[in-house]
Amino acid sequence: MKQAVNLVVAIDGPAASGKGTLARRLADILTLRYLDTGSLYRATGLTVLNTGGDPTIESDAVKASESLDLSYFSAEDLRSEEAGVAASHVAFIPSVRAVLLDFQRSVAANPGAAFKGAILDGRDIGTVVCPGADSKIFVEATLEVRIKRRLQELMERGEPVIEARIRADMTARDKRDRDRSVAPLKPADDAWVLDTSNMNADEALAVALDHIRGTGPFKIVSLDDTC
Ligand code: DC
């Protein structure tokens, strides 16, 4: 069967919507290179904090984004609530987004010979980073469900959890992500919206695969032996 090459899948959605888990699992099944673009913003935010800067100040944030070294951070550092909040501040600054854009596009364009393409997750993949993506999924879930998921995630990692604080942080992050002037969080016009509020991770994966199977170039990819 003819194999398509360099397919691009865009997964967007708000914090704790389940998009990261979904994107990672789709990447494994479809042999796509995975890029969690939130980690770029999280690493930028942490670099600012670690160097005594302020994530809301443009010069501090741009300097950090230009000297980014992801290998400097552990996955644990990047997933902390502190990193998430700092990330949403630096992500609000258009010049920081411009610095990080080229890297994201280069991963989508050149995923590496071992892969059939790339899957990127974030907030603006379908609208700004890869507007020509072959498949776009916008993952949603209610605020209450997302708060519950984030509390669970933090508890499993042994981080202190105060529900009121998580609720306040998430509400403020949602607002910053959705209301910013450049690359706000919103579904692309041609995105498929997947509401995972009443689904577990396996159910979300199954419907996303069904959707992708029927989308454009994916019709010519042999998925029979992968799922
Ligand atoms: O997905 P996440 O929680 O790791 O993202 C952290 C922050 O980074 C989030 O508040 C918004 C920002 N972000 C963004 O603005 N654009 C992206 N493509 C990815 C993340």
JSON list of C-alpha atoms and ligand atoms in Angstrom, two decimals:
[
{"chain": "A", "resi": 1, "resn": "MET", "atom": "CA", "xyz": [0.00, 0.00, 0.00]},
{"chain": "A", "resi": 2, "resn": "LYS", "atom": "CA", "xyz": [1.17, 3.51, -0.77]},
{"chain": "A", "resi": 3, "resn": "GLN", "atom": "CA", "xyz": [2.63, 5.20, 2.30]},
{"chain": "A", "resi": 4, "resn": "ALA", "atom": "CA", "xyz": [2.10, 8.93, 2.84]},
{"chain": "A", "resi": 5, "resn": "VAL", "atom": "CA", "xyz": [5.11, 10.78, 4.24]},
{"chain": "A", "resi": 6, "resn": "ASN", "atom": "CA", "xyz": [5.45, 13.76, 6.45]},
{"chain": "A", "resi": 7, "resn": "LEU", "atom": "CA", "xyz": [1.92, 14.00, 7.75]},
{"chain": "A", "resi": 8, "resn": "VAL", "atom": "CA", "xyz": [1.28, 16.76, 10.23]},
{"chain": "A", "resi": 9, "resn": "VAL", "atom": "CA", "xyz": [-1.26, 16.50, 13.04]},
{"chain": "A", "resi": 10, "resn": "ALA", "atom": "CA", "xyz": [-2.16, 19.56, 15.14]},
{"chain": "A", "resi": 11, "resn": "ILE", "atom": "CA", "xyz": [-3.61, 19.03, 18.62]},
{"chain": "A", "resi": 12, "resn": "ASP", "atom": "CA", "xyz": [-4.72, 22.13, 20.50]},
{"chain": "A", "resi": 13, "resn": "GLY", "atom": "CA", "xyz": [-6.70, 22.79, 23.66]},
{"chain": "A", "resi": 14, "resn": "PRO", "atom": "CA", "xyz": [-6.66, 24.35, 27.11]},
{"chain": "A", "resi": 15, "resn": "ALA", "atom": "CA", "xyz": [-4.64, 23.17, 30.12]},
{"chain": "A", "resi": 16, "resn": "ALA", "atom": "CA", "xyz": [-5.52, 19.68, 31.43]},
{"chain": "A", "resi": 17, "resn": "SER", "atom": "CA", "xyz": [-7.93, 18.96, 28.57]},
{"chain": "A", "resi": 18, "resn": "GLY", "atom": "CA", "xyz": [-6.16, 15.65, 27.91]},
{"chain": "A", "resi": 19, "resn": "LYS", "atom": "CA", "xyz": [-4.42, 16.82, 24.74]},
{"chain": "A", "resi": 20, "resn": "GLY", "atom": "CA", "xyz": [-0.90, 15.84, 25.85]},
{"chain": "A", "resi": 21, "resn": "THR", "atom": "CA", "xyz": [-1.81, 12.26, 26.71]},
{"chain": "A", "resi": 22, "resn": "LEU", "atom": "CA", "xyz": [-3.79, 11.95, 23.48]},
{"chain": "A", "resi": 23, "resn": "ALA", "atom": "CA", "xyz": [-0.99, 13.41, 21.34]},
{"chain": "A", "resi": 24, "resn": "ARG", "atom": "CA", "xyz": [1.67, 11.13, 22.89]},
{"chain": "A", "resi": 25, "resn": "ARG", "atom": "CA", "xyz": [-0.43, 8.02, 22.29]},
{"chain": "A", "resi": 26, "resn": "LEU", "atom": "CA", "xyz": [-1.31, 9.03, 18.72]},
{"chain": "A", "resi": 27, "resn": "ALA", "atom": "CA", "xyz": [2.39, 9.66, 18.07]},
{"chain": "A", "resi": 28, "resn": "ASP", "atom": "CA", "xyz": [3.28, 6.11, 19.18]},
{"chain": "A", "resi": 29, "resn": "ILE", "atom": "CA", "xyz": [0.52, 4.45, 17.19]},
{"chain": "A", "resi": 30, "resn": "LEU", "atom": "CA", "xyz": [1.01, 6.47, 14.01]},
{"chain": "A", "resi": 31, "resn": "THR", "atom": "CA", "xyz": [4.84, 6.66, 14.19]},
{"chain": "A", "resi": 32, "resn": "LEU", "atom": "CA", "xyz": [4.87, 10.44, 14.31]},
{"chain": "A", "resi": 33, "resn": "ARG", "atom": "CA", "xyz": [7.48, 12.61, 16.00]},
{"chain": "A", "resi": 34, "resn": "TYR", "atom": "CA", "xyz": [5.89, 14.26, 19.02]},
{"chain": "A", "resi": 35, "resn": "LEU", "atom": "CA", "xyz": [6.53, 17.85, 20.09]},
{"chain": "A", "resi": 36, "resn": "ASP", "atom": "CA", "xyz": [4.91, 19.17, 23.26]},
{"chain": "A", "resi": 37, "resn": "THR", "atom": "CA", "xyz": [5.13, 22.88, 22.42]},
{"chain": "A", "resi": 38, "resn": "GLY", "atom": "CA", "xyz": [3.97, 23.85, 25.93]},
{"chain": "A", "resi": 39, "resn": "SER", "atom": "CA", "xyz": [7.34, 22.56, 27.19]},
{"chain": "A", "resi": 40, "resn": "LEU", "atom": "CA", "xyz": [9.09, 25.29, 25.16]},
{"chain": "A", "resi": 41, "resn": "TYR", "atom": "CA", "xyz": [7.05, 27.97, 26.93]},
{"chain": "A", "resi": 42, "resn": "ARG", "atom": "CA", "xyz": [7.44, 26.21, 30.29]},
{"chain": "A", "resi": 43, "resn": "ALA", "atom": "CA", "xyz": [11.24, 26.00, 29.85]},
{"chain": "A", "resi": 44, "resn": "THR", "atom": "CA", "xyz": [11.33, 29.67, 28.87]},
{"chain": "A", "resi": 45, "resn": "GLY", "atom": "CA", "xyz": [9.32, 30.62, 31.97]},
{"chain": "A", "resi": 46, "resn": "LEU", "atom": "CA", "xyz": [11.52, 28.52, 34.26]},
{"chain": "A", "resi": 47, "resn": "THR", "atom": "CA", "xyz": [14.71, 29.94, 32.75]},
{"chain": "A", "resi": 48, "resn": "VAL", "atom": "CA", "xyz": [13.44, 33.44, 33.56]},
{"chain": "A", "resi": 49, "resn": "LEU", "atom": "CA", "xyz": [12.62, 32.45, 37.15]},
{"chain": "A", "resi": 50, "resn": "ASN", "atom": "CA", "xyz": [15.93, 30.60, 37.64]},
{"chain": "A", "resi": 51, "resn": "THR", "atom": "CA", "xyz": [17.91, 33.63, 36.49]},
{"chain": "A", "resi": 52, "resn": "GLY", "atom": "CA", "xyz": [16.07, 36.01, 38.80]},
{"chain": "A", "resi": 53, "resn": "GLY", "atom": "CA", "xyz": [13.98, 37.59, 36.05]},
{"chain": "A", "resi": 54, "resn": "ASP", "atom": "CA", "xyz": [10.28, 38.34, 35.73]},
{"chain": "A", "resi": 55, "resn": "PRO", "atom": "CA", "xyz": [8.22, 36.28, 33.21]},
{"chain": "A", "resi": 56, "resn": "THR", "atom": "CA", "xyz": [5.99, 39.28, 32.49]},
{"chain": "A", "resi": 57, "resn": "ILE", "atom": "CA", "xyz": [8.94, 41.47, 31.38]},
{"chain": "A", "resi": 58, "resn": "GLU", "atom": "CA", "xyz": [9.57, 41.22, 27.63]},
{"chain": "A", "resi": 59, "resn": "SER", "atom": "CA", "xyz": [13.38, 41.59, 27.69]},
{"chain": "A", "resi": 60, "resn": "ASP", "atom": "CA", "xyz": [13.76, 38.86, 30.36]},
{"chain": "A", "resi": 61, "resn": "ALA", "atom": "CA", "xyz": [11.43, 36.48, 28.52]},
{"chain": "A", "resi": 62, "resn": "VAL", "atom": "CA", "xyz": [12.91, 37.02, 25.05]},
{"chain": "A", "resi": 63, "resn": "LYS", "atom": "CA", "xyz": [16.46, 36.52, 26.36]},
{"chain": "A", "resi": 64, "resn": "ALA", "atom": "CA", "xyz": [15.39, 33.21, 27.93]},
{"chain": "A", "resi": 65, "resn": "SER", "atom": "CA", "xyz": [13.61, 32.01, 24.78]},
{"chain": "A", "resi": 66, "resn": "GLU", "atom": "CA", "xyz": [16.69, 32.74, 22.65]},
{"chain": "A", "resi": 67, "resn": "SER", "atom": "CA", "xyz": [18.99, 30.68, 24.85]},
{"chain": "A", "resi": 68, "resn": "LEU", "atom": "CA", "xyz": [16.64, 27.79, 25.45]},
{"chain": "A", "resi": 69, "resn": "ASP", "atom": "CA", "xyz": [18.15, 24.40, 26.27]},
{"chain": "A", "resi": 70, "resn": "LEU", "atom": "CA", "xyz": [15.40, 21.87, 26.95]},
{"chain": "A", "resi": 71, "resn": "SER", "atom": "CA", "xyz": [17.88, 19.26, 28.14]},
{"chain": "A", "resi": 72, "resn": "TYR", "atom": "CA", "xyz": [18.57, 21.48, 31.14]},
{"chain": "A", "resi": 73, "resn": "PHE", "atom": "CA", "xyz": [15.14, 20.64, 32.57]},
{"chain": "A", "resi": 74, "resn": "SER", "atom": "CA", "xyz": [13.67, 17.42, 33.89]},
{"chain": "A", "resi": 75, "resn": "ALA", "atom": "CA", "xyz": [10.12, 16.46, 32.95]},
{"chain": "A", "resi": 76, "resn": "GLU", "atom": "CA", "xyz": [9.22, 17.04, 36.60]},
{"chain": "A", "resi": 77, "resn": "ASP", "atom": "CA", "xyz": [10.44, 20.68, 36.51]},
{"chain": "A", "resi": 78, "resn": "LEU", "atom": "CA", "xyz": [8.46, 21.32, 33.36]},
{"chain": "A", "resi": 79, "resn": "ARG", "atom": "CA", "xyz": [5.18, 19.84, 34.63]},
{"chain": "A", "resi": 80, "resn": "SER", "atom": "CA", "xyz": [5.05, 21.86, 37.87]},
{"chain": "A", "resi": 81, "resn": "GLU", "atom": "CA", "xyz": [2.26, 24.37, 38.42]},
{"chain": "A", "resi": 82, "resn": "GLU", "atom": "CA", "xyz": [4.88, 27.11, 38.86]},
{"chain": "A", "resi": 83, "resn": "ALA", "atom": "CA", "xyz": [6.26, 26.37, 35.39]},
{"chain": "A", "resi": 84, "resn": "GLY", "atom": "CA", "xyz": [2.74, 26.42, 33.91]},
{"chain": "A", "resi": 85, "resn": "VAL", "atom": "CA", "xyz": [1.97, 29.83, 35.33]},
{"chain": "A", "resi": 86, "resn": "ALA", "atom": "CA", "xyz": [5.35, 31.28, 34.25]},
{"chain": "A", "resi": 87, "resn": "ALA", "atom": "CA", "xyz": [4.79, 29.73, 30.79]},
{"chain": "A", "resi": 88, "resn": "SER", "atom": "CA", "xyz": [1.45, 31.42, 30.31]},
{"chain": "A", "resi": 89, "resn": "HIS", "atom": "CA", "xyz": [3.05, 34.79, 31.14]},
{"chain": "A", "resi": 90, "resn": "VAL", "atom": "CA", "xyz": [5.93, 34.45, 28.65]},
{"chain": "A", "resi": 91, "resn": "ALA", "atom": "CA", "xyz": [3.52, 33.00, 26.05]},
{"chain": "A", "resi": 92, "resn": "PHE", "atom": "CA", "xyz": [1.53, 36.24, 26.24]},
{"chain": "A", "resi": 93, "resn": "ILE", "atom": "CA", "xyz": [4.50, 38.17, 24.75]},
{"chain": "A", "resi": 94, "resn": "PRO", "atom": "CA", "xyz": [4.42, 38.24, 20.89]},
{"chain": "A", "resi": 95, "resn": "SER", "atom": "CA", "xyz": [8.22, 38.51, 20.50]},
{"chain": "A", "resi": 96, "resn": "VAL", "atom": "CA", "xyz": [8.70, 35.33, 22.57]},
{"chain": "A", "resi": 97, "resn": "ARG", "atom": "CA", "xyz": [6.19, 33.50, 20.36]},
{"chain": "A", "resi": 98, "resn": "ALA", "atom": "CA", "xyz": [8.09, 34.69, 17.28]},
{"chain": "A", "resi": 99, "resn": "VAL", "atom": "CA", "xyz": [11.38, 33.28, 18.61]},
{"chain": "A", "resi": 100, "resn": "LEU", "atom": "CA", "xyz": [9.82, 29.86, 19.31]},
{"chain": "A", "resi": 101, "resn": "LEU", "atom": "CA", "xyz": [7.87, 29.63, 16.04]},
{"chain": "A", "resi": 102, "resn": "ASP", "atom": "CA", "xyz": [10.73, 28.62, 13.73]},
{"chain": "A", "resi": 103, "resn": "PHE", "atom": "CA", "xyz": [11.77, 25.70, 15.90]},
{"chain": "A", "resi": 104, "resn": "GLN", "atom": "CA", "xyz": [8.21, 24.34, 16.02]},
{"chain": "A", "resi": 105, "resn": "ARG", "atom": "CA", "xyz": [7.81, 24.61, 12.25]},
{"chain": "A", "resi": 106, "resn": "SER", "atom": "CA", "xyz": [11.18, 22.98, 11.62]},
{"chain": "A", "resi": 107, "resn": "VAL", "atom": "CA", "xyz": [10.11, 19.93, 13.67]},
{"chain": "A", "resi": 108, "resn": "ALA", "atom": "CA", "xyz": [6.88, 19.68, 11.65]},
{"chain": "A", "resi": 109, "resn": "ALA", "atom": "CA", "xyz": [8.75, 20.00, 8.35]},
{"chain": "A", "resi": 110, "resn": "ASN", "atom": "CA", "xyz": [11.64, 17.68, 9.26]},
{"chain": "A", "resi": 111, "resn": "PRO", "atom": "CA", "xyz": [10.47, 15.10, 11.79]},
{"chain": "A", "resi": 112, "resn": "GLY", "atom": "CA", "xyz": [13.34, 12.71, 11.00]},
{"chain": "A", "resi": 113, "resn": "ALA", "atom": "CA", "xyz": [13.65, 9.62, 8.84]},
{"chain": "A", "resi": 114, "resn": "ALA", "atom": "CA", "xyz": [12.31, 7.29, 11.53]},
{"chain": "A", "resi": 115, "resn": "PHE", "atom": "CA", "xyz": [8.91, 9.01, 11.47]},
{"chain": "A", "resi": 116, "resn": "LYS", "atom": "CA", "xyz": [5.98, 9.30, 9.05]},
{"chain": "A", "resi": 117, "resn": "GLY", "atom": "CA", "xyz": [5.38, 12.87, 10.12]},
{"chain": "A", "resi": 118, "resn": "ALA", "atom": "CA", "xyz": [4.91, 14.96, 13.22]},
{"chain": "A", "resi": 119, "resn": "ILE", "atom": "CA", "xyz": [2.27, 15.65, 15.83]},
{"chain": "A", "resi": 120, "resn": "LEU", "atom": "CA", "xyz": [2.47, 18.91, 17.76]},
{"chain": "A", "resi": 121, "resn": "ASP", "atom": "CA", "xyz": [0.31, 19.87, 20.71]},
{"chain": "A", "resi": 122, "resn": "GLY", "atom": "CA", "xyz": [-0.26, 23.35, 22.09]},
{"chain": "A", "resi": 123, "resn": "ARG", "atom": "CA", "xyz": [-2.63, 26.29, 21.78]},
{"chain": "A", "resi": 124, "resn": "ASP", "atom": "CA", "xyz": [-2.00, 27.67, 18.28]},
{"chain": "A", "resi": 125, "resn": "ILE", "atom": "CA", "xyz": [-0.74, 24.73, 16.25]},
{"chain": "A", "resi": 126, "resn": "GLY", "atom": "CA", "xyz": [-3.76, 24.53, 13.93]},
{"chain": "A", "resi": 127, "resn": "THR", "atom": "CA", "xyz": [-4.15, 28.31, 13.64]},
{"chain": "A", "resi": 128, "resn": "VAL", "atom": "CA", "xyz": [-0.57, 29.67, 13.48]},
{"chain": "A", "resi": 129, "resn": "VAL", "atom": "CA", "xyz": [2.25, 27.12, 13.67]},
{"chain": "A", "resi": 130, "resn": "CYS", "atom": "CA", "xyz": [0.90, 24.59, 11.15]},
{"chain": "A", "resi": 131, "resn": "PRO", "atom": "CA", "xyz": [-2.21, 26.07, 9.49]},
{"chain": "A", "resi": 132, "resn": "GLY", "atom": "CA", "xyz": [-1.81, 23.55, 6.66]},
{"chain": "A", "resi": 133, "resn": "ALA", "atom": "CA", "xyz": [-1.80, 20.50, 8.98]},
{"chain": "A", "resi": 134, "resn": "ASP", "atom": "CA", "xyz": [-3.39, 17.36, 7.54]},
{"chain": "A", "resi": 135, "resn": "SER", "atom": "CA", "xyz": [-5.53, 16.84, 10.63]},
{"chain": "A", "resi": 136, "resn": "LYS", "atom": "CA", "xyz": [-6.50, 19.28, 13.38]},
{"chain": "A", "resi": 137, "resn": "ILE", "atom": "CA", "xyz": [-8.07, 18.27, 16.66]},
{"chain": "A", "resi": 138, "resn": "PHE", "atom": "CA", "xyz": [-9.14, 20.78, 19.30]},
{"chain": "A", "resi": 139, "resn": "VAL", "atom": "CA", "xyz": [-9.47, 19.01, 22.64]},
{"chain": "A", "resi": 140, "resn": "GLU", "atom": "CA", "xyz": [-11.91, 20.53, 25.13]},
{"chain": "A", "resi": 141, "resn": "ALA", "atom": "CA", "xyz": [-13.18, 19.64, 28.62]},
{"chain": "A", "resi": 142, "resn": "THR", "atom": "CA", "xyz": [-15.16, 21.63, 31.18]},
{"chain": "A", "resi": 143, "resn": "LEU", "atom": "CA", "xyz": [-13.27, 23.71, 33.73]},
{"chain": "A", "resi": 144, "resn": "GLU", "atom": "CA", "xyz": [-14.48, 21.44, 36.57]},
{"chain": "A", "resi": 145, "resn": "VAL", "atom": "CA", "xyz": [-13.21, 18.31, 34.85]},
{"chain": "A", "resi": 146, "resn": "ARG", "atom": "CA", "xyz": [-9.87, 19.94, 34.04]},
{"chain": "A", "resi": 147, "resn": "ILE", "atom": "CA", "xyz": [-9.39, 21.08, 37.64]},
{"chain": "A", "resi": 148, "resn": "LYS", "atom": "CA", "xyz": [-10.08, 17.53, 38.84]},
{"chain": "A", "resi": 149, "resn": "ARG", "atom": "CA", "xyz": [-7.56, 16.11, 36.38]},
{"chain": "A", "resi": 150, "resn": "ARG", "atom": "CA", "xyz": [-4.89, 18.63, 37.34]},
{"chain": "A", "resi": 151, "resn": "LEU", "atom": "CA", "xyz": [-5.42, 17.93, 41.08]},
{"chain": "A", "resi": 152, "resn": "GLN", "atom": "CA", "xyz": [-5.06, 14.21, 40.39]},
{"chain": "A", "resi": 153, "resn": "GLU", "atom": "CA", "xyz": [-1.89, 14.76, 38.34]},
{"chain": "A", "resi": 154, "resn": "LEU", "atom": "CA", "xyz": [-0.28, 16.94, 41.03]},
{"chain": "A", "resi": 155, "resn": "MET", "atom": "CA", "xyz": [-1.24, 14.49, 43.80]},
{"chain": "A", "resi": 156, "resn": "GLU", "atom": "CA", "xyz": [0.30, 11.61, 41.88]},
{"chain": "A", "resi": 157, "resn": "ARG", "atom": "CA", "xyz": [3.52, 13.63, 41.60]},
{"chain": "A", "resi": 158, "resn": "GLY", "atom": "CA", "xyz": [3.50, 14.38, 45.34]},
{"chain": "A", "resi": 159, "resn": "GLU", "atom": "CA", "xyz": [3.11, 18.15, 44.81]},
{"chain": "A", "resi": 160, "resn": "PRO", "atom": "CA", "xyz": [1.10, 20.07, 47.41]},
{"chain": "A", "resi": 161, "resn": "VAL", "atom": "CA", "xyz": [-2.45, 20.66, 46.16]},
{"chain": "A", "resi": 162, "resn": "ILE", "atom": "CA", "xyz": [-4.77, 23.41, 47.25]},
{"chain": "A", "resi": 163, "resn": "GLU", "atom": "CA", "xyz": [-7.90, 23.23, 45.14]},
{"chain": "A", "resi": 164, "resn": "ALA", "atom": "CA", "xyz": [-8.71, 26.95, 45.42]},
{"chain": "A", "resi": 165, "resn": "ARG", "atom": "CA", "xyz": [-5.23, 27.82, 44.16]},
{"chain": "A", "resi": 166, "resn": "ILE", "atom": "CA", "xyz": [-5.42, 25.41, 41.20]},
{"chain": "A", "resi": 167, "resn": "ARG", "atom": "CA", "xyz": [-8.87, 26.80, 40.31]},
{"chain": "A", "resi": 168, "resn": "ALA", "atom": "CA", "xyz": [-7.59, 30.39, 40.42]},
{"chain": "A", "resi": 169, "resn": "ASP", "atom": "CA", "xyz": [-4.42, 29.56, 38.43]},
{"chain": "A", "resi": 170, "resn": "MET", "atom": "CA", "xyz": [-6.32, 27.64, 35.77]},
{"chain": "A", "resi": 171, "resn": "THR", "atom": "CA", "xyz": [-9.01, 30.28, 35.38]},
{"chain": "A", "resi": 172, "resn": "ALA", "atom": "CA", "xyz": [-6.37, 33.01, 35.02]},
{"chain": "A", "resi": 173, "resn": "ARG", "atom": "CA", "xyz": [-4.31, 30.91, 32.55]},
{"chain": "A", "resi": 174, "resn": "ASP", "atom": "CA", "xyz": [-7.41, 30.14, 30.45]},
{"chain": "A", "resi": 175, "resn": "LYS", "atom": "CA", "xyz": [-8.16, 33.84, 30.28]},
{"chain": "A", "resi": 176, "resn": "ARG", "atom": "CA", "xyz": [-4.59, 34.81, 29.33]},
{"chain": "A", "resi": 177, "resn": "ASP", "atom": "CA", "xyz": [-4.41, 32.05, 26.70]},
{"chain": "A", "resi": 178, "resn": "ARG", "atom": "CA", "xyz": [-7.80, 32.87, 25.15]},
{"chain": "A", "resi": 179, "resn": "ASP", "atom": "CA", "xyz": [-7.69, 36.66, 25.29]},
{"chain": "A", "resi": 180, "resn": "ARG", "atom": "CA", "xyz": [-4.16, 37.44, 24.10]},
{"chain": "A", "resi": 181, "resn": "SER", "atom": "CA", "xyz": [-3.88, 39.39, 20.86]},
{"chain": "A", "resi": 182, "resn": "VAL", "atom": "CA", "xyz": [-1.37, 37.09, 19.16]},
{"chain": "A", "resi": 183, "resn": "ALA", "atom": "CA", "xyz": [-2.16, 33.39, 18.62]},
{"chain": "A", "resi": 184, "resn": "PRO", "atom": "CA", "xyz": [-5.00, 33.11, 21.14]},
{"chain": "A", "resi": 185, "resn": "LEU", "atom": "CA", "xyz": [-6.32, 29.71, 22.14]},
{"chain": "A", "resi": 186, "resn": "LYS", "atom": "CA", "xyz": [-9.18, 28.89, 19.76]},
{"chain": "A", "resi": 187, "resn": "PRO", "atom": "CA", "xyz": [-10.11, 26.12, 17.36]},
{"chain": "A", "resi": 188, "resn": "ALA", "atom": "CA", "xyz": [-9.00, 26.59, 13.74]},
{"chain": "A", "resi": 189, "resn": "ASP", "atom": "CA", "xyz": [-11.96, 26.94, 11.39]},
{"chain": "A", "resi": 190, "resn": "ASP", "atom": "CA", "xyz": [-11.22, 23.48, 10.01]},
{"chain": "A", "resi": 191, "resn": "ALA", "atom": "CA", "xyz": [-10.49, 21.81, 13.38]},
{"chain": "A", "resi": 192, "resn": "TRP", "atom": "CA", "xyz": [-12.52, 18.92, 14.75]},
{"chain": "A", "resi": 193, "resn": "VAL", "atom": "CA", "xyz": [-13.58, 19.66, 18.35]},
{"chain": "A", "resi": 194, "resn": "LEU", "atom": "CA", "xyz": [-13.30, 16.71, 20.72]},
{"chain": "A", "resi": 195, "resn": "ASP", "atom": "CA", "xyz": [-14.94, 17.19, 24.12]},
{"chain": "A", "resi": 196, "resn": "THR", "atom": "CA", "xyz": [-13.29, 14.75, 26.55]},
{"chain": "A", "resi": 197, "resn": "SER", "atom": "CA", "xyz": [-15.30, 15.84, 29.62]},
{"chain": "A", "resi": 198, "resn": "ASN", "atom": "CA", "xyz": [-17.07, 12.47, 29.80]},
{"chain": "A", "resi": 199, "resn": "MET", "atom": "CA", "xyz": [-14.33, 10.29, 28.32]},
{"chain": "A", "resi": 200, "resn": "ASN", "atom": "CA", "xyz": [-11.33, 8.51, 29.73]},
{"chain": "A", "resi": 201, "resn": "ALA", "atom": "CA", "xyz": [-8.00, 8.52, 27.88]},
{"chain": "A", "resi": 202, "resn": "ASP", "atom": "CA", "xyz": [-8.72, 5.24, 26.02]},
{"chain": "A", "resi": 203, "resn": "GLU", "atom": "CA", "xyz": [-12.09, 6.48, 24.77]},
{"chain": "A", "resi": 204, "resn": "ALA", "atom": "CA", "xyz": [-10.58, 9.78, 23.58]},
{"chain": "A", "resi": 205, "resn": "LEU", "atom": "CA", "xyz": [-7.84, 7.88, 21.76]},
{"chain": "A", "resi": 206, "resn": "ALA", "atom": "CA", "xyz": [-10.34, 5.59, 20.01]},
{"chain": "A", "resi": 207, "resn": "VAL", "atom": "CA", "xyz": [-12.52, 8.42, 18.66]},
{"chain": "A", "resi": 208, "resn": "ALA", "atom": "CA", "xyz": [-9.47, 10.49, 17.66]},
{"chain": "A", "resi": 209, "resn": "LEU", "atom": "CA", "xyz": [-8.08, 7.54, 15.68]},
{"chain": "A", "resi": 210, "resn": "ASP", "atom": "CA", "xyz": [-11.47, 7.07, 13.97]},
{"chain": "A", "resi": 211, "resn": "HIS", "atom": "CA", "xyz": [-11.45, 10.73, 13.06]},
{"chain": "A", "resi": 212, "resn": "ILE", "atom": "CA", "xyz": [-7.87, 10.69, 11.76]},
{"chain": "A", "resi": 213, "resn": "ARG", "atom": "CA", "xyz": [-8.53, 7.54, 9.72]},
{"chain": "A", "resi": 214, "resn": "GLY", "atom": "CA", "xyz": [-11.14, 9.46, 7.76]},
{"chain": "A", "resi": 215, "resn": "THR", "atom": "CA", "xyz": [-9.13, 12.65, 7.30]},
{"chain": "A", "resi": 216, "resn": "GLY", "atom": "CA", "xyz": [-7.53, 13.59, 3.98]},
{"chain": "A", "resi": 217, "resn": "PRO", "atom": "CA", "xyz": [-4.09, 12.07, 3.43]},
{"chain": "A", "resi": 218, "resn": "PHE", "atom": "CA", "xyz": [-4.51, 9.66, 6.33]},
{"chain": "A", "resi": 219, "resn": "LYS", "atom": "CA", "xyz": [-6.84, 7.64, 4.13]},
{"chain": "A", "resi": 220, "resn": "ILE", "atom": "CA", "xyz": [-3.81, 6.38, 2.25]},
{"chain": "A", "resi": 221, "resn": "VAL", "atom": "CA", "xyz": [-1.78, 5.44, 5.31]},
{"chain": "A", "resi": 222, "resn": "SER", "atom": "CA", "xyz": [-1.97, 1.81, 6.31]},
{"chain": "A", "resi": 223, "resn": "LEU", "atom": "CA", "xyz": [-3.15, 1.81, 9.90]},
{"chain": "A", "resi": 224, "resn": "ASP", "atom": "CA", "xyz": [-4.35, -1.80, 9.90]},
{"chain": "A", "resi": 225, "resn": "ASP", "atom": "CA", "xyz": [-1.38, -3.17, 11.78]},
{"chain": "A", "resi": 226, "resn": "THR", "atom": "CA", "xyz": [-1.13, -0.34, 14.26]},
{"chain": "A", "resi": 227, "resn": "CYS", "atom": "CA", "xyz": [-4.48, -0.28, 16.01]},
{"chain": "B", "resi": 1, "resn": "DC", "atom": "O1", "xyz": [0.07, 23.01, 27.49]},
{"chain": "B", "resi": 1, "resn": "DC", "atom": "P1", "xyz": [0.82, 23.56, 28.67]},
{"chain": "B", "resi": 1, "resn": "DC", "atom": "O2", "xyz": [-0.01, 23.66, 29.92]},
{"chain": "B", "resi": 1, "resn": "DC", "atom": "O3", "xyz": [2.12, 22.84, 28.91]},
{"chain": "B", "resi": 1, "resn": "DC", "atom": "O4", "xyz": [1.23, 25.08, 28.24]},
{"chain": "B", "resi": 1, "resn": "DC", "atom": "C1", "xyz": [1.82, 25.96, 29.15]},
{"chain": "B", "resi": 1, "resn": "DC", "atom": "C2", "xyz": [1.52, 27.39, 28.71]},
{"chain": "B", "resi": 1, "resn": "DC", "atom": "O5", "xyz": [2.20, 27.65, 27.49]},
{"chain": "B", "resi": 1, "resn": "DC", "atom": "C3", "xyz": [0.06, 27.70, 28.47]},
{"chain": "B", "resi": 1, "resn": "DC", "atom": "O6", "xyz": [-0.53, 28.44, 29.51]},
{"chain": "B", "resi": 1, "resn": "DC", "atom": "C4", "xyz": [0.02, 28.52, 27.22]},
{"chain": "B", "resi": 1, "resn": "DC", "atom": "C5", "xyz": [1.39, 28.38, 26.62]},
{"chain": "B", "resi": 1, "resn": "DC", "atom": "N1", "xyz": [1.38, 27.77, 25.28]},
{"chain": "B", "resi": 1, "resn": "DC", "atom": "C6", "xyz": [1.09, 28.58, 24.23]},
{"chain": "B", "resi": 1, "resn": "DC", "atom": "O7", "xyz": [0.76, 29.76, 24.41]},
{"chain": "B", "resi": 1, "resn": "DC", "atom": "N2", "xyz": [1.16, 28.09, 22.95]},
{"chain": "B", "resi": 1, "resn": "DC", "atom": "C7", "xyz": [1.49, 26.81, 22.74]},
{"chain": "B", "resi": 1, "resn": "DC", "atom": "N3", "xyz": [1.56, 26.35, 21.48]},
{"chain": "B", "resi": 1, "resn": "DC", "atom": "C8", "xyz": [1.75, 25.95, 23.83]},
{"chain": "B", "resi": 1, "resn": "DC", "atom": "C9", "xyz": [1.67, 26.46, 25.10]}
]
